Short mmCIF file of C-alpha atoms and ligand atoms in Angstrom, two decimals:
data_model
loop_
_atom_site.label_atom_id
_atom_site.label_comp_id
_atom_site.label_asym_id
_atom_site.label_seq_id
_atom_site.Cartn_x
_atom_site.Cartn_y
_atom_site.Cartn_z
CA UNK A 10 34.41 -2.84 -0.59
CA UNK A 11 33.30 0.46 1.68
CA UNK A 12 30.54 0.73 4.12
CA UNK A 13 28.83 2.72 2.55
CA UNK A 14 28.32 0.09 -1.17
CA UNK A 15 27.22 -2.79 1.23
CA UNK A 16 24.27 -0.62 3.43
CA UNK A 17 20.84 -1.03 2.02
CA UNK A 18 18.82 1.33 1.37
CA UNK A 19 15.60 2.27 2.04
CA UNK A 20 12.82 1.74 -1.02
CA UNK A 21 10.51 4.85 0.79
CA UNK A 22 6.61 5.30 -0.92
CA UNK A 23 4.95 7.50 0.54
CA UNK A 24 1.11 5.94 1.75
CA UNK A 25 -2.07 8.17 1.25
CA UNK A 26 -5.06 7.78 0.12
CA UNK A 27 -6.97 9.69 -3.03
CA UNK A 28 -9.45 11.66 0.12
CA UNK A 29 -10.00 13.46 2.60
CA UNK A 30 -8.06 12.01 5.79
CA UNK A 31 -5.72 9.05 4.92
CA UNK A 32 -4.34 6.64 7.40
CA UNK A 33 -4.83 9.10 10.62
CA UNK A 34 -7.95 10.03 12.21
CA UNK A 35 -8.67 13.53 12.33
CA UNK A 36 -5.81 14.54 10.02
CA UNK A 37 -8.30 17.31 8.05
CA UNK A 38 -8.50 19.20 11.22
CA UNK A 39 -4.55 19.76 11.75
CA UNK A 40 -3.73 22.86 11.11
CA UNK A 41 -1.46 22.32 8.93
CA UNK A 42 -3.37 19.53 6.74
CA UNK A 43 -3.37 21.37 3.34
CA UNK A 44 -2.95 24.51 3.68
CA UNK A 45 -4.37 25.85 0.62
CA UNK A 46 -5.28 22.68 -1.46
CA UNK A 47 -8.12 20.62 -2.50
CA UNK A 48 -6.97 16.96 -2.16
CA UNK A 49 -9.95 15.83 -5.90
CA UNK A 50 -7.73 19.17 -7.39
CA UNK A 51 -4.89 17.54 -10.24
CA UNK A 52 -2.49 21.25 -8.60
CA UNK A 53 -2.80 19.11 -5.52
CA UNK A 54 -1.30 15.55 -6.71
CA UNK A 55 0.98 16.78 -9.32
CA UNK A 56 3.01 18.58 -5.92
CA UNK A 57 2.97 15.27 -3.73
CA UNK A 58 3.99 13.18 -6.51
CA UNK A 59 7.23 16.14 -6.87
CA UNK A 60 7.97 16.71 -2.64
CA UNK A 61 7.93 12.41 -3.69
CA UNK A 62 10.61 12.40 -6.21
CA UNK A 63 12.70 15.14 -4.62
CA UNK A 64 12.46 12.88 -1.63
CA UNK A 65 13.90 9.75 -4.11
CA UNK A 66 10.27 8.18 -2.99
CA UNK A 67 10.22 4.59 -4.90
CA UNK A 68 5.73 5.04 -5.71
CA UNK A 69 3.22 6.51 -3.93
CA UNK A 70 1.24 4.52 -2.44
CA UNK A 71 -2.95 4.97 -3.20
CA UNK A 72 -4.35 2.57 -0.55
CA UNK A 73 -8.46 2.14 -1.06
CA UNK A 74 -11.69 0.94 -0.25
CA UNK A 75 -14.68 0.65 -2.15
CA UNK A 76 -17.55 2.00 -0.15
CA UNK A 77 -17.32 3.43 3.54
CA UNK A 78 -17.02 1.22 6.30
CA UNK A 79 -20.41 0.21 7.98
CA UNK A 80 -19.31 -2.20 10.94
CA UNK A 81 -19.85 0.45 13.96
CA UNK A 82 -23.18 0.03 15.24
CA UNK A 83 -24.02 -1.49 12.12
CA UNK A 84 -24.03 1.20 10.41
CA UNK A 85 -21.51 3.92 8.33
CA UNK A 86 -23.21 6.50 9.59
CA UNK A 87 -19.63 7.21 12.08
CA UNK A 88 -17.36 6.88 9.20
CA UNK A 89 -19.24 9.47 7.48
CA UNK A 90 -19.32 11.63 10.24
CA UNK A 91 -15.55 11.92 10.94
CA UNK A 92 -14.63 11.60 8.53
CA UNK A 93 -13.15 7.80 8.69
CA UNK A 94 -11.41 7.14 5.45
CA UNK A 95 -14.07 9.36 3.51
CA UNK A 96 -14.31 10.64 1.23
CA UNK A 97 -11.94 8.28 -0.96
CA UNK A 98 -12.71 8.67 -4.58
CA UNK A 99 -11.21 6.47 -6.85
CA UNK A 100 -7.72 5.91 -6.82
CA UNK A 101 -6.49 5.04 -10.70
CA UNK A 102 -7.78 8.67 -11.97
CA UNK A 103 -5.40 9.83 -10.58
CA UNK A 104 -1.96 7.93 -12.57
CA UNK A 105 -1.52 9.57 -14.51
CA UNK A 106 -1.39 13.40 -14.03
CA UNK A 107 1.22 11.89 -10.82
CA UNK A 108 3.57 9.64 -13.67
CA UNK A 109 2.58 13.07 -15.93
CA UNK A 110 4.12 14.99 -13.02
CA UNK A 111 7.33 13.46 -12.43
CA UNK A 112 9.84 11.90 -14.74
CA UNK A 113 10.97 8.88 -11.93
CA UNK A 114 8.04 8.17 -9.36
CA UNK A 115 5.92 5.28 -9.01
CA UNK A 116 2.54 5.22 -8.39
CA UNK A 117 1.35 2.05 -6.91
CA UNK A 118 -2.94 1.38 -6.74
CA UNK A 119 -4.28 -0.81 -4.96
CA UNK A 120 -7.49 -2.76 -6.99
CA UNK A 121 -9.38 -4.93 -5.64
CA UNK A 122 -10.77 -8.15 -8.01
CA UNK A 123 -13.70 -8.83 -6.06
CA UNK A 124 -16.15 -6.89 -8.37
CA UNK A 125 -13.67 -6.78 -11.61
CA UNK A 126 -13.92 -9.31 -14.58
CA UNK A 127 -9.21 -9.86 -15.16
CA UNK A 128 -9.42 -8.52 -18.12
CA UNK A 129 -10.24 -5.42 -17.34
CA UNK A 130 -8.47 -5.26 -14.90
CA UNK A 131 -5.73 -5.67 -17.14
CA UNK A 132 -6.03 -3.61 -20.47
CA UNK A 133 -6.88 -1.08 -17.58
CA UNK A 134 -3.22 -1.99 -15.52
CA UNK A 135 -1.39 -1.97 -18.59
CA UNK A 136 -2.47 1.45 -20.49
CA UNK A 137 -1.97 2.99 -17.29
CA UNK A 138 2.17 1.46 -17.29
CA UNK A 139 2.10 2.47 -21.07
CA UNK A 140 1.00 5.72 -19.72
CA UNK A 141 3.71 5.92 -17.28
CA UNK A 142 6.39 4.90 -19.01
CA UNK A 143 6.84 1.67 -17.29
CA UNK A 144 6.26 3.41 -13.59
CA UNK A 145 3.23 2.12 -12.40
CA UNK A 146 2.21 -0.74 -9.48
CA UNK A 147 -0.93 -2.74 -8.33
CA UNK A 148 -1.83 -3.77 -4.35
CA UNK A 149 -3.94 -6.54 -5.42
CA UNK A 150 -6.46 -6.86 -2.56
CA UNK A 151 -9.57 -8.89 -2.25
CA UNK A 152 -11.75 -6.63 -0.68
CA UNK A 153 -11.79 -7.96 3.50
CA UNK A 154 -14.51 -5.56 4.24
CA UNK A 155 -18.55 -6.25 4.60
CA UNK A 156 -19.57 -2.38 3.98
CA UNK A 157 -17.61 -2.96 -0.08
CA UNK A 158 -19.49 -6.16 -0.57
CA UNK A 159 -22.97 -4.77 0.79
CA UNK A 160 -22.17 -1.46 -2.33
CA UNK A 161 -21.80 -4.16 -5.17
CA UNK A 162 -25.23 -5.47 -3.59
CA UNK A 163 -22.89 -9.42 -3.48
CA UNK A 164 -22.68 -11.62 -0.23
CA UNK A 165 -19.43 -11.90 1.71
CA UNK A 166 -17.23 -15.05 1.27
CA UNK A 167 -14.32 -15.97 3.56
CA UNK A 168 -10.88 -15.43 3.42
CA UNK A 169 -10.43 -18.22 2.29
CA UNK A 170 -12.58 -18.50 -0.17
CA UNK A 171 -10.94 -15.36 -1.29
CA UNK A 172 -7.76 -16.84 -1.82
CA UNK A 173 -8.77 -19.39 -3.82
CA UNK A 174 -10.79 -16.89 -6.14
CA UNK A 175 -7.82 -14.56 -6.28
CA UNK A 176 -4.83 -17.64 -6.83
CA UNK A 177 -7.29 -17.86 -10.33
CA UNK A 178 -8.14 -14.47 -10.94
CA UNK A 179 -3.88 -13.34 -10.75
CA UNK A 180 -4.22 -16.68 -13.36
CA UNK A 181 -5.69 -15.77 -16.06
CA UNK A 182 -3.54 -12.11 -15.19
CA UNK A 183 -0.63 -13.55 -16.47
CA UNK A 184 -2.14 -15.30 -20.00
CA UNK A 185 -3.14 -11.74 -20.86
CA UNK A 186 0.11 -9.95 -20.18
CA UNK A 187 2.15 -12.98 -21.44
CA UNK A 188 0.10 -13.19 -24.72
CA UNK A 189 1.51 -10.94 -27.10
CA UNK A 190 5.15 -11.73 -28.36
CA UNK A 191 7.15 -9.62 -28.00
CA UNK A 192 7.56 -9.12 -32.01
CA UNK A 193 3.92 -9.05 -32.75
CA UNK A 194 3.96 -5.49 -34.25
CA UNK A 195 5.64 -5.49 -37.68
CA UNK A 196 3.70 -2.24 -38.54
CA UNK A 197 4.46 -2.70 -41.84
CA UNK A 198 3.34 0.52 -43.90
CA UNK A 199 3.87 -1.26 -47.50
CA UNK A 200 2.35 -4.30 -46.71
CA UNK A 201 -0.52 -2.58 -43.75
CA UNK A 202 -0.17 -5.43 -41.64
CA UNK A 203 0.12 -3.67 -37.81
CA UNK A 204 0.39 -6.24 -35.96
CA UNK A 205 0.93 -10.73 -37.20
CA UNK A 206 -2.40 -11.90 -35.34
CA UNK A 207 0.13 -15.75 -34.39
CA UNK A 208 2.02 -13.65 -32.08
CA UNK A 209 -0.76 -13.24 -31.03
CA UNK A 210 -2.87 -14.99 -28.80
CA UNK A 211 -5.70 -15.99 -27.66
CA UNK A 212 -6.46 -15.99 -24.64
CA UNK A 213 -8.74 -19.22 -23.24
CA UNK A 214 -9.85 -20.00 -19.33
CA UNK A 215 -12.48 -21.73 -18.35
CA UNK A 216 -12.01 -21.46 -14.44
CA UNK A 217 -14.07 -22.86 -10.61
CA UNK A 218 -14.14 -18.99 -10.95
CA UNK A 219 -13.55 -17.43 -14.48
CA UNK A 220 -13.81 -17.40 -18.71
CA UNK A 221 -12.46 -15.76 -20.25
CA UNK A 222 -11.60 -15.63 -24.50
CA UNK A 223 -10.17 -13.16 -26.58
CA UNK A 224 -7.03 -11.72 -26.45
CA UNK A 225 -5.28 -8.21 -24.91
CA UNK A 226 -6.68 -5.80 -26.08
CA UNK A 227 -3.23 -4.14 -25.05
CA UNK A 228 0.01 -3.91 -26.93
CA UNK A 229 2.98 -4.80 -24.57
CA UNK A 230 3.54 -2.11 -21.74
CA UNK A 231 6.80 -1.13 -20.58
CA UNK A 232 7.14 -3.33 -18.19
CA UNK A 233 5.21 -5.93 -19.26
CA UNK A 234 3.25 -5.71 -16.61
CA UNK A 235 2.78 -3.86 -13.50
CA UNK A 236 5.07 -4.51 -10.67
CA UNK A 237 3.08 -6.65 -8.29
CA UNK A 238 2.70 -5.30 -4.38
CA UNK A 239 0.18 -7.37 -1.41
CA UNK A 240 0.34 -7.17 1.18
CA UNK A 241 -2.14 -10.57 2.78
CA UNK A 242 -1.22 -11.44 6.01
CA UNK A 243 -2.99 -14.37 7.22
CA UNK A 244 -0.79 -17.39 6.51
CA UNK A 245 -2.79 -17.99 3.36
CA UNK A 246 -2.49 -14.09 2.27
CA UNK A 247 1.80 -14.98 3.60
CA UNK A 248 1.81 -17.13 0.41
CA UNK A 249 -0.27 -15.81 -2.19
CA UNK A 250 1.83 -13.19 -1.62
CA UNK A 251 5.28 -14.69 -1.13
CA UNK A 252 4.68 -16.45 -4.52
CA UNK A 253 3.18 -12.92 -6.04
CA UNK A 254 4.84 -10.59 -5.63
CA UNK A 255 7.49 -8.17 -5.87
CA UNK A 256 6.91 -6.26 -2.59
CA UNK A 257 5.18 -6.80 0.19
CA UNK A 258 3.67 -5.16 2.60
CA UNK A 259 2.73 -4.54 6.86
CA UNK A 260 2.82 -3.33 10.11
CA UNK A 261 4.97 -4.65 13.50
CA UNK A 262 4.79 -1.69 16.87
CA UNK A 263 8.03 -3.43 17.45
CA UNK A 264 11.51 -4.76 15.91
CA UNK A 265 10.69 -8.15 17.18
CA UNK A 266 8.02 -8.50 15.55
CA UNK A 267 9.45 -7.19 12.10
CA UNK A 268 12.14 -9.82 12.00
CA UNK A 269 9.54 -12.79 12.91
CA UNK A 270 7.84 -11.44 9.97
CA UNK A 271 10.89 -11.10 7.67
CA UNK A 272 12.19 -14.87 8.84
CA UNK A 273 9.05 -16.56 7.39
CA UNK A 274 8.59 -14.64 4.77
CA UNK A 275 11.96 -15.24 3.43
CA UNK A 276 11.70 -18.60 3.99
CA UNK A 277 8.70 -18.86 1.91
CA UNK A 278 9.79 -16.88 -0.60
CA UNK A 279 13.31 -18.66 -1.29
CA UNK A 280 12.19 -22.43 0.03
CA UNK A 281 8.39 -23.00 -0.61
CA UNK A 282 8.63 -20.88 -3.75
CA UNK A 283 12.31 -20.48 -5.02
CA UNK A 284 12.71 -17.59 -5.70
CA UNK A 285 15.87 -15.20 -5.42
CA UNK A 286 16.29 -13.56 -2.78
CA UNK A 287 16.42 -10.39 -3.27
CA UNK A 288 13.27 -10.83 -5.64
CA UNK A 289 10.55 -9.42 -2.95
CA UNK A 290 11.58 -6.09 -0.96
CA UNK A 291 9.87 -6.44 2.16
CA UNK A 292 7.96 -3.43 3.42
CA UNK A 293 7.44 -1.92 6.85
CA UNK A 294 4.36 1.62 7.79
CA UNK A 295 6.28 3.85 9.72
CA UNK A 296 4.74 7.24 10.48
CA UNK A 297 7.53 9.87 11.07
CA UNK A 298 7.73 13.50 13.08
CA UNK A 299 10.41 15.28 12.00
CA UNK A 300 11.22 18.75 13.12
CA UNK A 301 14.50 21.09 13.70
CA UNK A 302 13.79 20.21 17.78
CA UNK A 303 13.12 17.33 19.68
CA UNK A 304 10.27 19.28 21.65
CA UNK A 305 9.20 20.52 18.20
CA UNK A 306 9.01 17.64 17.01
CA UNK A 307 7.13 16.17 20.42
CA UNK A 308 5.14 19.18 20.25
CA UNK A 309 3.17 18.09 16.61
CA UNK A 310 3.03 14.58 17.51
CA UNK A 311 0.54 15.95 20.16
CA UNK A 312 -1.51 17.89 18.33
CA UNK A 313 -1.54 14.48 15.31
CA UNK A 314 -2.83 12.73 18.76
CA UNK A 315 -5.41 15.92 19.80
CA UNK A 316 -6.89 15.28 16.31
CA UNK A 317 -8.54 12.15 17.03
CA UNK A 318 -11.62 11.67 17.54
CA UNK A 319 -12.42 8.04 19.43
CA UNK A 320 -16.12 7.67 18.33
CA UNK A 321 -13.76 7.95 14.64
CA UNK A 322 -11.12 5.40 16.12
CA UNK A 323 -13.42 2.97 17.40
CA UNK A 324 -15.35 3.15 13.68
CA UNK A 325 -12.07 3.07 11.61
CA UNK A 326 -11.39 -0.22 14.11
CA UNK A 327 -14.32 -1.89 13.31
CA UNK A 328 -14.17 -1.78 9.67
CA UNK A 329 -11.10 -3.04 9.55
CA UNK A 330 -11.13 -5.32 12.02
CA UNK A 331 -15.12 -6.06 10.59
CA UNK A 332 -16.42 -6.71 14.64
CA UNK A 333 -18.17 -4.07 15.98
CA UNK A 334 -16.91 -2.29 19.04
CA UNK A 335 -19.90 -0.34 20.20
CA UNK A 336 -20.74 -3.54 21.53
CA UNK A 337 -17.17 -3.68 23.86
CA UNK A 338 -16.42 -1.68 27.09
CA UNK A 339 -14.00 0.58 26.39
CA UNK A 340 -11.37 -1.05 29.53
CA UNK A 341 -12.21 -4.70 27.78
CA UNK A 342 -8.98 -6.11 26.81
CA UNK A 343 -7.69 -7.25 22.52
CA UNK A 344 -5.66 -9.65 23.14
CA UNK A 345 -9.32 -11.44 24.59
CA UNK A 346 -10.57 -10.46 21.45
CA UNK A 347 -11.38 -13.17 17.72
CA UNK A 348 -11.67 -10.73 14.87
CA UNK A 349 -12.24 -11.92 11.47
CA UNK A 350 -11.52 -8.67 9.52
CA UNK A 351 -7.37 -8.27 8.58
CA UNK A 352 -5.33 -9.84 11.43
CA UNK A 353 -1.90 -8.27 10.49
CA UNK A 354 -3.27 -4.63 11.11
CA UNK A 355 -5.10 -6.12 14.36
CA UNK A 356 -1.36 -7.96 15.44
CA UNK A 357 -0.41 -4.66 15.92
CA UNK A 358 -2.13 -3.06 18.43
CA UNK A 359 -1.91 -6.68 20.65
CA UNK A 360 1.59 -5.55 20.44
CA UNK A 361 1.48 -2.54 20.47
CA UNK A 362 2.51 -2.17 24.70
CA UNK A 363 5.00 -5.06 23.61
CA UNK A 364 2.47 -7.70 24.32
CA UNK A 365 0.69 -6.32 27.69
CA UNK A 366 -2.71 -6.21 27.86
CA UNK A 367 -4.23 -3.26 25.66
CA UNK A 368 -7.62 -2.08 26.37
CA UNK A 369 -10.26 -0.87 23.20
CA UNK A 370 -9.53 2.04 23.39
CA UNK A 371 -6.28 2.79 23.44
CA UNK A 372 -6.41 0.13 20.56
CA UNK A 373 -8.46 2.44 18.73
CA UNK A 374 -6.95 6.16 19.33
CA UNK A 375 -3.28 4.01 18.92
CA UNK A 376 -4.67 2.17 15.80
CA UNK A 377 -6.86 6.03 14.63
CA UNK A 378 -3.17 7.35 14.86
CA UNK A 379 -1.23 6.02 11.92
CA UNK A 380 -2.61 1.92 10.75
CA UNK A 381 -0.97 0.58 14.88
CA UNK A 382 2.81 1.53 12.94
CA UNK A 383 5.37 2.31 14.65
CA UNK A 384 5.75 6.55 14.76
CA UNK A 385 9.17 7.89 15.14
CA UNK A 386 9.12 11.70 17.02
CA UNK A 387 12.27 13.61 16.29
CA UNK A 388 14.82 15.14 14.23
CA UNK A 389 15.86 14.09 11.60
CA UNK A 390 18.81 12.60 13.03
CA UNK A 391 16.06 10.78 15.84
CA UNK A 392 14.09 8.86 12.52
CA UNK A 393 17.74 8.39 10.06
CA UNK A 394 18.62 6.14 13.82
CA UNK A 395 15.09 4.27 13.75
CA UNK A 396 15.28 3.84 9.44
CA UNK A 397 18.98 2.01 9.95
CA UNK A 398 18.09 -0.02 12.73
CA UNK A 399 14.35 -1.77 11.29
CA UNK A 400 16.93 -2.09 8.62
CA UNK A 401 19.79 -3.88 10.14
CA UNK A 402 18.08 -6.14 12.98
CA UNK A 403 14.31 -6.17 11.42
CA UNK A 404 14.41 -7.11 7.69
CA UNK A 405 13.03 -3.80 6.97
CA UNK A 406 14.04 -3.19 2.75
CA UNK A 407 12.54 -0.12 3.32
CA UNK A 408 9.39 2.24 4.58
CA UNK A 409 5.27 3.01 3.76
CA UNK A 410 5.41 6.21 5.15
CA UNK A 411 1.73 7.01 6.74
CA UNK A 412 0.66 10.46 6.20
CA UNK A 413 0.30 12.50 9.05
CA UNK A 414 -1.19 15.84 7.74
CA UNK A 415 -0.78 17.01 3.74
CA UNK A 416 1.48 17.33 1.88
CA UNK A 417 3.88 18.96 4.77
CA UNK A 418 4.29 15.92 6.07
CA UNK A 419 6.28 14.70 3.10
CA UNK A 420 7.84 17.85 2.06
CA UNK A 421 9.70 17.77 5.60
CA UNK A 422 10.80 14.18 4.94
CA UNK A 423 12.65 15.03 1.83
CA UNK A 424 13.83 18.37 2.75
CA UNK A 425 14.54 17.32 6.45
CA UNK A 426 15.06 12.57 6.81
CA UNK A 427 16.18 12.15 2.96
CA UNK A 428 19.32 14.00 3.13
CA UNK A 429 20.55 12.63 6.85
CA UNK A 430 19.46 9.33 4.20
CA UNK A 431 21.36 10.33 1.54
CA UNK A 432 24.54 11.46 3.95
CA UNK A 433 24.30 7.57 5.90
CA UNK A 434 25.07 5.86 2.61
CA UNK A 435 21.44 4.92 3.10
CA UNK A 436 18.90 6.71 0.90
CA UNK A 437 19.51 6.75 -3.55
CA UNK A 438 21.30 10.06 -4.54
CA UNK A 439 19.64 9.17 -8.26
CA UNK A 440 17.12 7.16 -10.22
CA UNK A 441 18.71 3.98 -10.87
CA UNK A 442 17.00 2.34 -13.69
CA UNK A 443 13.59 4.41 -16.30
CA UNK A 444 10.80 1.99 -14.87
CA UNK A 445 9.76 1.05 -10.52
CA UNK A 446 10.23 -2.60 -10.68
CA UNK A 447 14.05 -1.61 -12.05
CA UNK A 448 13.82 1.24 -9.33
CA UNK A 449 12.44 -0.61 -6.13
CA UNK A 450 14.76 -4.32 -7.34
CA UNK A 451 17.95 -1.89 -7.47
CA UNK A 452 20.21 -2.62 -4.16
C1 LIG B 9 -0.35 -2.68 5.01
C2 LIG B 9 -1.48 -2.47 5.30
C3 LIG B 9 -2.43 -2.22 3.73
C4 LIG B 9 -2.94 -2.68 3.29
N1 LIG B 9 -4.36 -2.01 2.31
C5 LIG B 9 -4.86 -1.81 1.44
C6 LIG B 9 -6.12 -1.05 1.00
O1 LIG B 9 -5.18 -0.65 1.07
N2 LIG B 9 -6.52 -1.77 0.65
C7 LIG B 9 -7.42 -2.54 1.03
O2 LIG B 9 -9.11 -2.97 0.78
N3 LIG B 9 -6.85 -4.06 1.76
C8 LIG B 9 -5.18 -2.72 1.99
N4 LIG B 9 -5.38 -4.64 2.84
C9 LIG B 9 -5.98 -5.34 3.19
C10 LIG B 9 -4.27 -6.58 2.80
O3 LIG B 9 -4.93 -6.56 2.08
C11 LIG B 9 -5.35 -7.86 2.89
O4 LIG B 9 -6.48 -8.15 2.19
C12 LIG B 9 -5.87 -8.16 4.49
O5 LIG B 9 -4.96 -7.80 5.66
C13 LIG B 9 -6.75 -9.75 4.61
O6 LIG B 9 -5.44 -10.34 4.52
P1 LIG B 9 -5.54 -11.60 5.09
O7 LIG B 9 -6.65 -12.14 6.09
O8 LIG B 9 -4.45 -12.39 4.39
O9 LIG B 9 -3.85 -10.74 6.25
C14 LIG B 9 -3.63 -3.96 3.46
C15 LIG B 9 -2.51 -4.64 4.78
C16 LIG B 9 -2.04 -3.91 5.11
C17 LIG B 9 -0.61 -5.30 5.94
#
């Protein structure tokens, strides 16, 4: 076996939102952002989809939340004022546009279970899986932000309760997705029988949180069920992801943290939940800033950082970490603060300086640039070196690449970095299968 064959190939996901800003606060004001494009129009999504497919990405990953953050100063004013992931449009609406413009690219869509019954969730996802020819993934989230619960007029439940509900939610989903037997559809024109009711099972579920009595309204879709994605990072979250997900997302600022995480997740998936090695992909956040020369890349990077508004940055960490950071001094040390929000992402800033103290101001500015992800700045070769390092030493199977400005950053990645990765045998040169699951689980 040659070295080329032995090397793990990177699975690439383009991490973006159906909105003006995605995960780099202030992105919209970068002179390179959306030149001639409107994020709310289909042609923008077609172009980005085709660019990612040219770069041999597995999928576009559409992140989402359900309402503007309102933790900072108990208001969503700063979120709206500084475009902190706002406005953001509904994510599943663009899935058919993306898959209609491509042949292989998958789409992972973030949909919250908090305010939707599993019955309609399964129906929507099965429909999208049909329309895409089996290229849909579901990023399962349960709404960690108070603003989402406020917007839906509900009282936020704690993490433990959210995971308990989620577990039952999945039970109902699996029952629905598995309820049609493969040969249930007869479609015999002569007799007029379309489907055999004995093979389309009614789901009867009477649980603690959900009730359901009915047949799944969609015929089995190409993948049977969407590819399941998850990004839980607490102990409960890691268990949930290890049990259910086929790709798990995390943000770690350095290779040591990646390695610890990979060891823990692999132990949970294989030893605790008895899943086969390789059946779950570990995908890490990465931001790339590439140019023909290092000095040009550095210049671009400085421009990206200069776009970040400090108040917007603080509003974002307040939203994600569930704490009003206006109540802290900018010089307070984040290592001394306990947060109720997304612990896994908070750790990305706790360890942003290798464990050395990080002030609130530093944390906000680091986070606002790309959610605490490591940033690879340089030539295609520099970036490919870093990617190889994270794969070989950090246990990464792939990367969610956070947008810095769109569609330019994905065009640059496809034109400069993807060919370099292919030269090194680290990226596919053709898609392996027809469905997203086949491509994601390959190699
Ligand atoms: C890389 C990453 C991406 C995430 N993307 C989203 C998202 O788009 N929407 C969302 O509601 N939650 C998102 N989350 C939050 C998680 O899905 C999860 O709900 C949250 O981390 C709380 O669970 P935990 O306490 O187990 O970490 C993301 C988390 C991580 C680490």
